[in-house]
Amino acid sequence: MKSQPINKKKGLGQTRFIILMLMPGFLLVALFTYFPAIKGVTMAFQNYTLYTMRNVKWIGLKNFQAIFKNREFLMAIPNTLRWVGFSLFFQFVIGFTLALFLKAKFHGRGLYQGSICFPWAISGFLIGITFKWIYNGSYGPLNDILIRLGLVTRANPVGFLSDPKFAMPSVIVANVWYGIPFFVIMIQAALQGVSEDLYEAADIDGASVVQKFFNITIPSIRSVLILTTLLRVIWIFNSAELIYALTDGNPAGRTHTVTSKMLNLIMSEGDYGKASAVGVIIIAVMATFAAFYIAATKFEQEDGD
Amino acid sequence: MKKSGAKHTVYLIVKVIVLLSFLTVVLFPFYWLFQTSFKTPRDIAQFPPTYLPNPFVWDNYATIFRMQNFGRYIMNSVSVSLVASFMCVLIGLLGSYVLARFDFKGKSKILMFYLITQMIPGFLGMAALYTMISKFGMMDKLTTLMILYTVMLIPYCTITLRGFFAQVPRALEEAAQIDGCNRVAALFRVILPVILPGVSATFMFSFVQCWNEVFSAIMYINRSSSYTIPVALNSLVLKYDVKWGELSAGAVISIVPSIGMFAFAQKYIASGLVNGAVKG
């Protein structure tokens, strides 16, 4: 390293430096993410399908009208609420419990954490395929286990994915299974940051476990909890791989969420116009969440740690 | 410990039971895939199912390598994932360094620009992207996937890496600059080694995302010589008669590297996410 004078013209040089460093990422994301997405939004107002590609017309709000008459889409709305709500709730509660159990060091904790991380590493697509088989009514192991436990009779195995009563709950269970590790790891990482001094001080004051939990643990990791939860909502809302691989909406469109219905409109029906209309609706919903998200991040910065 | 002995014992028992049952639930699907990959088709179709392969055969692995050209798909997946994760980390490093170290007008807008991408449903741009890619003559090319995956991960990398940069004291690079390194050299020679654990975790996380990606790969790759592993698995699923043995052999092959990387990197991935807070 030779030493050289460093009093360059700071102002302009620095601006140029900043622009140069940001440019590659900005241009690529603008070209391959924003441009197609904006074009996608315009398709929501066109009769853009695989079969009309050469003769695309503006059709106003017709795609939206058609969607709100589509039985599967209408069923997908309450499904989406259940999919997001139940998945999040159980992932959070189970994940939090496990993270608390993992807070104190014990022999083999690292190995345990590594092992329960497995689902996080694989795609929703593969998880869908695997659960499709575990749930299978005629030769899946879950039915066999339930039969062995005496909960189900061999003559009447449960059609986890074919019975309308069980289909959506089964899909959600698979998603809960998929998402727990994320919460365990995130909350555990946050818990490591809570100072032991606080707990010791509380011990001296004779605080109970419950008091310590609500007065120390929760407030200390609140910002992480808020962020993780909101991010997770967005993520669960936008994910469709698992449903695509597990049921693709069956039986009779009963397990579609809004997002998986959108994917279905693209992959099976080639109706990009209607799919885009669903996408526009999704963005509107996401924007609401984004507002929360921004509020939460601002809150964290002010909290400043 | 001031906890009373009996109470503490009860707590320990509950804890062990909860942790072990959860572990069983987590591992069972993996075990199921794994043991199925060594079963014969006849063994697989049995009900009640058996929980150990009998007889134990390697046929499923042999078949996917001989009949399905799986070796090629693995190579495709490896090269696409390696190139894309290397590129997105590199591009992310450049941008995040500036975002962590400088104050300038529009900085929060750039951050928003990246955050919003995480909220756009990916399928919205699919049709437009499809037209674009076929117009550019980029169908069936692994390069296409490399570019798309890089782009897919730039926001995540930028925001996460920014969190790691923020932890490095400024004094370090000031010292480097007095030493005569210019900014970029200081970034790569002095700061990078300090945040290397975080950077490698970001790299591994990105690698696994590329390795697992399904839909773009299905959309833009039709020629079987360019298949990545997920596309190959998808084509096995779409067949009328699903060959579970071969499918699970392929699944096992595709799962092993991601699990290895995640088990190794999970701690850093989590701290990166906690610091930079993007998506999972």
CSV table of C-alpha atoms in Angstrom, one decimal, chain A residues 25-249:
chain,number,residue,atom,x,y,z
A,25,GLY,CA,-28.5,-2.9,-8.1
A,26,PHE,CA,-30.9,0.0,-8.9
A,27,LEU,CA,-30.8,-0.6,-12.6
A,28,LEU,CA,-31.3,-4.3,-12.5
A,29,VAL,CA,-34.2,-4.1,-10.0
A,30,ALA,CA,-35.8,-1.4,-12.0
A,31,LEU,CA,-35.6,-3.3,-15.2
A,32,PHE,CA,-36.4,-6.8,-14.1
A,33,THR,CA,-38.7,-6.2,-11.1
A,34,TYR,CA,-40.4,-2.8,-11.4
A,35,PHE,CA,-40.8,-2.6,-15.1
A,36,PRO,CA,-42.6,-5.9,-15.5
A,37,ALA,CA,-44.6,-5.3,-12.4
A,38,ILE,CA,-45.8,-1.9,-13.7
A,39,LYS,CA,-46.6,-3.5,-17.0
A,40,GLY,CA,-48.5,-6.2,-15.1
A,41,VAL,CA,-50.6,-3.5,-13.4
A,42,THR,CA,-51.6,-2.2,-16.9
A,43,MET,CA,-52.6,-5.7,-17.9
A,44,ALA,CA,-55.2,-5.7,-15.2
A,45,PHE,CA,-57.2,-3.4,-17.5
A,46,GLN,CA,-56.6,-5.4,-20.7
A,47,ASN,CA,-58.0,-8.6,-22.1
A,48,TYR,CA,-54.5,-10.1,-21.9
A,49,THR,CA,-54.6,-13.9,-22.2
A,50,LEU,CA,-52.5,-16.5,-23.9
A,51,TYR,CA,-55.0,-16.5,-26.8
A,52,THR,CA,-55.4,-12.8,-27.3
A,53,MET,CA,-51.8,-11.8,-27.1
A,54,ARG,CA,-51.8,-10.4,-30.7
A,55,ASN,CA,-55.0,-8.5,-30.2
A,56,VAL,CA,-54.9,-6.9,-26.8
A,57,LYS,CA,-57.6,-4.4,-25.9
A,58,TRP,CA,-58.3,-2.1,-23.0
A,59,ILE,CA,-61.4,-3.3,-21.2
A,60,GLY,CA,-61.6,-1.0,-18.2
A,61,LEU,CA,-62.6,-2.7,-15.0
A,62,LYS,CA,-64.0,-5.9,-16.7
A,63,ASN,CA,-61.3,-8.1,-15.3
A,64,PHE,CA,-62.1,-6.9,-11.8
A,65,GLN,CA,-65.8,-7.5,-12.3
A,66,ALA,CA,-65.2,-11.0,-13.6
A,67,ILE,CA,-63.0,-11.8,-10.6
A,68,PHE,CA,-65.5,-10.7,-8.1
A,69,LYS,CA,-68.0,-13.1,-9.8
A,70,ASN,CA,-65.5,-16.0,-9.8
A,71,ARG,CA,-66.5,-18.5,-7.3
A,72,GLU,CA,-63.0,-19.7,-6.5
A,73,PHE,CA,-61.7,-16.2,-6.0
A,74,LEU,CA,-64.6,-15.4,-3.6
A,75,MET,CA,-63.8,-18.6,-1.7
A,76,ALA,CA,-60.2,-17.6,-1.6
A,77,ILE,CA,-60.8,-14.4,0.4
A,78,PRO,CA,-61.9,-16.1,3.7
A,79,ASN,CA,-59.3,-18.8,3.0
A,80,THR,CA,-56.6,-16.2,2.7
A,81,LEU,CA,-57.6,-14.7,6.1
A,82,ARG,CA,-57.5,-18.2,7.7
A,83,TRP,CA,-54.2,-19.0,5.9
A,84,VAL,CA,-52.5,-15.9,7.1
A,85,GLY,CA,-54.1,-15.7,10.5
A,86,PHE,CA,-53.8,-19.3,11.7
A,87,SER,CA,-50.4,-19.8,10.1
A,88,LEU,CA,-49.1,-16.7,11.8
A,89,PHE,CA,-50.7,-17.4,15.2
A,90,PHE,CA,-49.4,-21.0,15.5
A,91,GLN,CA,-46.0,-20.3,14.1
A,92,PHE,CA,-45.6,-17.4,16.5
A,93,VAL,CA,-46.9,-19.1,19.6
A,94,ILE,CA,-45.1,-22.4,19.1
A,95,GLY,CA,-41.9,-20.6,17.9
A,96,PHE,CA,-41.9,-18.3,20.9
A,97,THR,CA,-42.3,-21.2,23.3
A,98,LEU,CA,-39.5,-23.2,21.8
A,99,ALA,CA,-37.3,-20.1,21.7
A,100,LEU,CA,-37.8,-19.6,25.5
A,101,PHE,CA,-37.0,-23.3,26.1
A,102,LEU,CA,-33.8,-22.8,24.1
A,103,LYS,CA,-32.7,-19.7,25.9
A,104,ALA,CA,-30.7,-21.4,28.6
A,105,LYS,CA,-27.7,-23.2,27.3
A,106,PHE,CA,-27.8,-27.0,27.5
A,107,HIS,CA,-25.8,-29.9,26.1
A,108,GLY,CA,-26.6,-30.3,22.4
A,109,ARG,CA,-28.5,-27.0,22.0
A,110,GLY,CA,-26.6,-26.1,18.9
A,111,LEU,CA,-27.3,-29.4,17.3
A,112,TYR,CA,-31.0,-29.2,18.3
A,113,GLN,CA,-31.3,-25.7,16.7
A,114,GLY,CA,-29.6,-26.8,13.6
A,115,SER,CA,-32.0,-29.8,13.2
A,116,ILE,CA,-35.2,-27.9,13.8
A,117,CYS,CA,-34.0,-25.4,11.1
A,118,PHE,CA,-34.3,-28.0,8.4
A,119,PRO,CA,-37.8,-26.9,7.1
A,120,TRP,CA,-36.5,-23.4,6.7
A,121,ALA,CA,-33.9,-24.6,4.2
A,122,ILE,CA,-36.2,-26.2,1.7
A,123,SER,CA,-38.7,-24.8,-0.8
A,124,GLY,CA,-42.5,-24.6,-0.2
A,125,PHE,CA,-42.7,-26.6,-3.4
A,126,LEU,CA,-40.9,-29.6,-2.0
A,127,ILE,CA,-42.8,-29.3,1.3
A,128,GLY,CA,-46.0,-29.4,-0.6
A,129,ILE,CA,-45.0,-32.6,-2.5
A,130,THR,CA,-43.9,-34.3,0.7
A,131,PHE,CA,-47.0,-33.4,2.7
A,132,LYS,CA,-49.2,-34.4,-0.2
A,133,TRP,CA,-48.0,-37.9,0.3
A,134,ILE,CA,-47.9,-37.9,4.1
A,135,TYR,CA,-51.6,-36.8,4.0
A,136,ASN,CA,-52.6,-39.3,1.3
A,137,GLY,CA,-55.8,-41.0,2.1
A,138,SER,CA,-55.0,-44.4,0.8
A,139,TYR,CA,-51.3,-45.0,1.5
A,140,GLY,CA,-50.1,-42.0,3.5
A,141,PRO,CA,-48.3,-42.5,6.8
A,142,LEU,CA,-50.4,-40.0,8.7
A,143,ASN,CA,-53.5,-42.1,8.3
A,144,ASP,CA,-51.6,-45.2,9.3
A,145,ILE,CA,-50.3,-43.5,12.5
A,146,LEU,CA,-53.8,-42.3,13.4
A,147,ILE,CA,-55.1,-45.9,12.8
A,148,ARG,CA,-52.4,-47.3,15.0
A,149,LEU,CA,-53.3,-44.8,17.7
A,150,GLY,CA,-56.9,-45.9,17.4
A,151,LEU,CA,-58.2,-42.5,16.3
A,152,VAL,CA,-59.2,-43.5,12.8
A,153,THR,CA,-60.6,-46.8,11.6
A,154,ARG,CA,-58.9,-48.6,8.7
A,155,ALA,CA,-62.2,-48.7,6.8
A,156,ASN,CA,-62.5,-44.9,6.9
A,157,PRO,CA,-59.2,-43.2,6.5
A,158,VAL,CA,-59.3,-39.4,6.6
A,159,GLY,CA,-59.1,-37.7,3.2
A,160,PHE,CA,-57.0,-34.8,4.5
A,161,LEU,CA,-56.7,-33.2,1.2
A,162,SER,CA,-59.9,-34.5,-0.5
A,163,ASP,CA,-62.4,-33.9,2.2
A,164,PRO,CA,-63.6,-30.2,2.0
A,165,LYS,CA,-63.8,-30.1,5.8
A,166,PHE,CA,-60.1,-31.0,6.3
A,167,ALA,CA,-58.5,-29.7,3.2
A,168,MET,CA,-57.8,-26.1,4.2
A,169,PRO,CA,-56.8,-26.9,7.8
A,170,SER,CA,-54.4,-29.6,6.5
A,171,VAL,CA,-52.8,-27.1,4.1
A,172,ILE,CA,-52.4,-24.6,7.0
A,173,VAL,CA,-50.9,-27.3,9.2
A,174,ALA,CA,-48.2,-27.9,6.6
A,175,ASN,CA,-47.5,-24.2,6.4
A,176,VAL,CA,-47.3,-23.9,10.2
A,177,TRP,CA,-44.8,-26.7,10.2
A,178,TYR,CA,-42.8,-24.8,7.5
A,179,GLY,CA,-42.7,-21.5,9.3
A,180,ILE,CA,-42.0,-22.4,13.0
A,181,PRO,CA,-38.2,-22.6,12.6
A,182,PHE,CA,-38.1,-19.0,11.3
A,183,PHE,CA,-39.7,-17.7,14.4
A,184,VAL,CA,-37.6,-19.9,16.7
A,185,ILE,CA,-34.4,-18.7,15.2
A,186,MET,CA,-35.5,-15.0,15.0
A,187,ILE,CA,-36.9,-14.8,18.5
A,188,GLN,CA,-34.0,-16.8,19.9
A,189,ALA,CA,-31.5,-14.4,18.3
A,190,ALA,CA,-33.4,-11.5,19.8
A,191,LEU,CA,-33.5,-13.1,23.2
A,192,GLN,CA,-29.7,-13.4,23.2
A,193,GLY,CA,-29.6,-9.6,23.1
A,194,VAL,CA,-31.5,-9.1,26.3
A,195,SER,CA,-29.2,-8.2,29.1
A,196,GLU,CA,-28.9,-10.7,32.0
A,197,ASP,CA,-28.6,-7.8,34.4
A,198,LEU,CA,-32.2,-7.0,34.0
A,199,TYR,CA,-33.2,-10.5,35.1
A,200,GLU,CA,-30.8,-10.5,38.0
A,201,ALA,CA,-32.2,-7.2,39.2
A,202,ALA,CA,-35.7,-8.5,38.9
A,203,ASP,CA,-34.7,-11.6,40.9
A,204,ILE,CA,-33.4,-9.5,43.7
A,205,ASP,CA,-36.8,-7.7,43.7
A,206,GLY,CA,-38.5,-11.1,43.9
A,207,ALA,CA,-40.2,-11.0,40.6
A,208,SER,CA,-42.0,-14.1,39.4
A,209,VAL,CA,-41.3,-15.9,36.1
A,210,VAL,CA,-44.5,-14.5,34.6
A,211,GLN,CA,-43.7,-10.9,35.7
A,212,LYS,CA,-40.2,-11.2,34.3
A,213,PHE,CA,-41.6,-12.4,31.0
A,214,PHE,CA,-44.1,-9.5,30.6
A,215,ASN,CA,-42.0,-6.8,32.1
A,216,ILE,CA,-38.5,-7.6,30.8
A,217,THR,CA,-38.6,-10.2,28.0
A,218,ILE,CA,-41.5,-8.8,25.9
A,219,PRO,CA,-40.5,-5.1,26.1
A,220,SER,CA,-36.9,-5.9,25.3
A,221,ILE,CA,-37.6,-7.7,22.1
A,222,ARG,CA,-40.7,-5.9,21.1
A,223,SER,CA,-39.3,-4.2,18.0
A,224,VAL,CA,-38.0,-7.5,16.7
A,225,LEU,CA,-41.3,-9.1,17.4
A,226,ILE,CA,-43.2,-6.4,15.5
A,227,LEU,CA,-40.9,-6.5,12.5
A,228,THR,CA,-40.7,-10.3,12.3
A,229,THR,CA,-44.5,-10.6,12.5
A,230,LEU,CA,-45.2,-8.0,9.9
A,231,LEU,CA,-42.6,-9.4,7.5
A,232,ARG,CA,-44.0,-12.8,8.1
A,233,VAL,CA,-47.6,-11.7,7.3
A,234,ILE,CA,-46.4,-10.3,4.0
A,235,TRP,CA,-44.4,-13.4,3.3
A,236,ILE,CA,-47.2,-15.8,4.1
A,237,PHE,CA,-49.7,-13.7,2.1
A,238,ASN,CA,-47.4,-13.8,-0.9
A,239,SER,CA,-46.4,-17.4,-0.8
A,240,ALA,CA,-48.2,-19.8,-3.1
A,241,GLU,CA,-45.7,-22.6,-3.8
A,242,LEU,CA,-46.8,-24.8,-1.0
A,243,ILE,CA,-50.5,-24.7,-2.1
A,244,TYR,CA,-49.5,-25.1,-5.7
A,245,ALA,CA,-47.6,-28.3,-4.9
A,246,LEU,CA,-50.0,-29.6,-2.2
A,247,THR,CA,-53.5,-29.2,-3.7
A,248,ASP,CA,-53.4,-26.5,-6.5
A,249,GLY,CA,-56.6,-25.3,-5.0
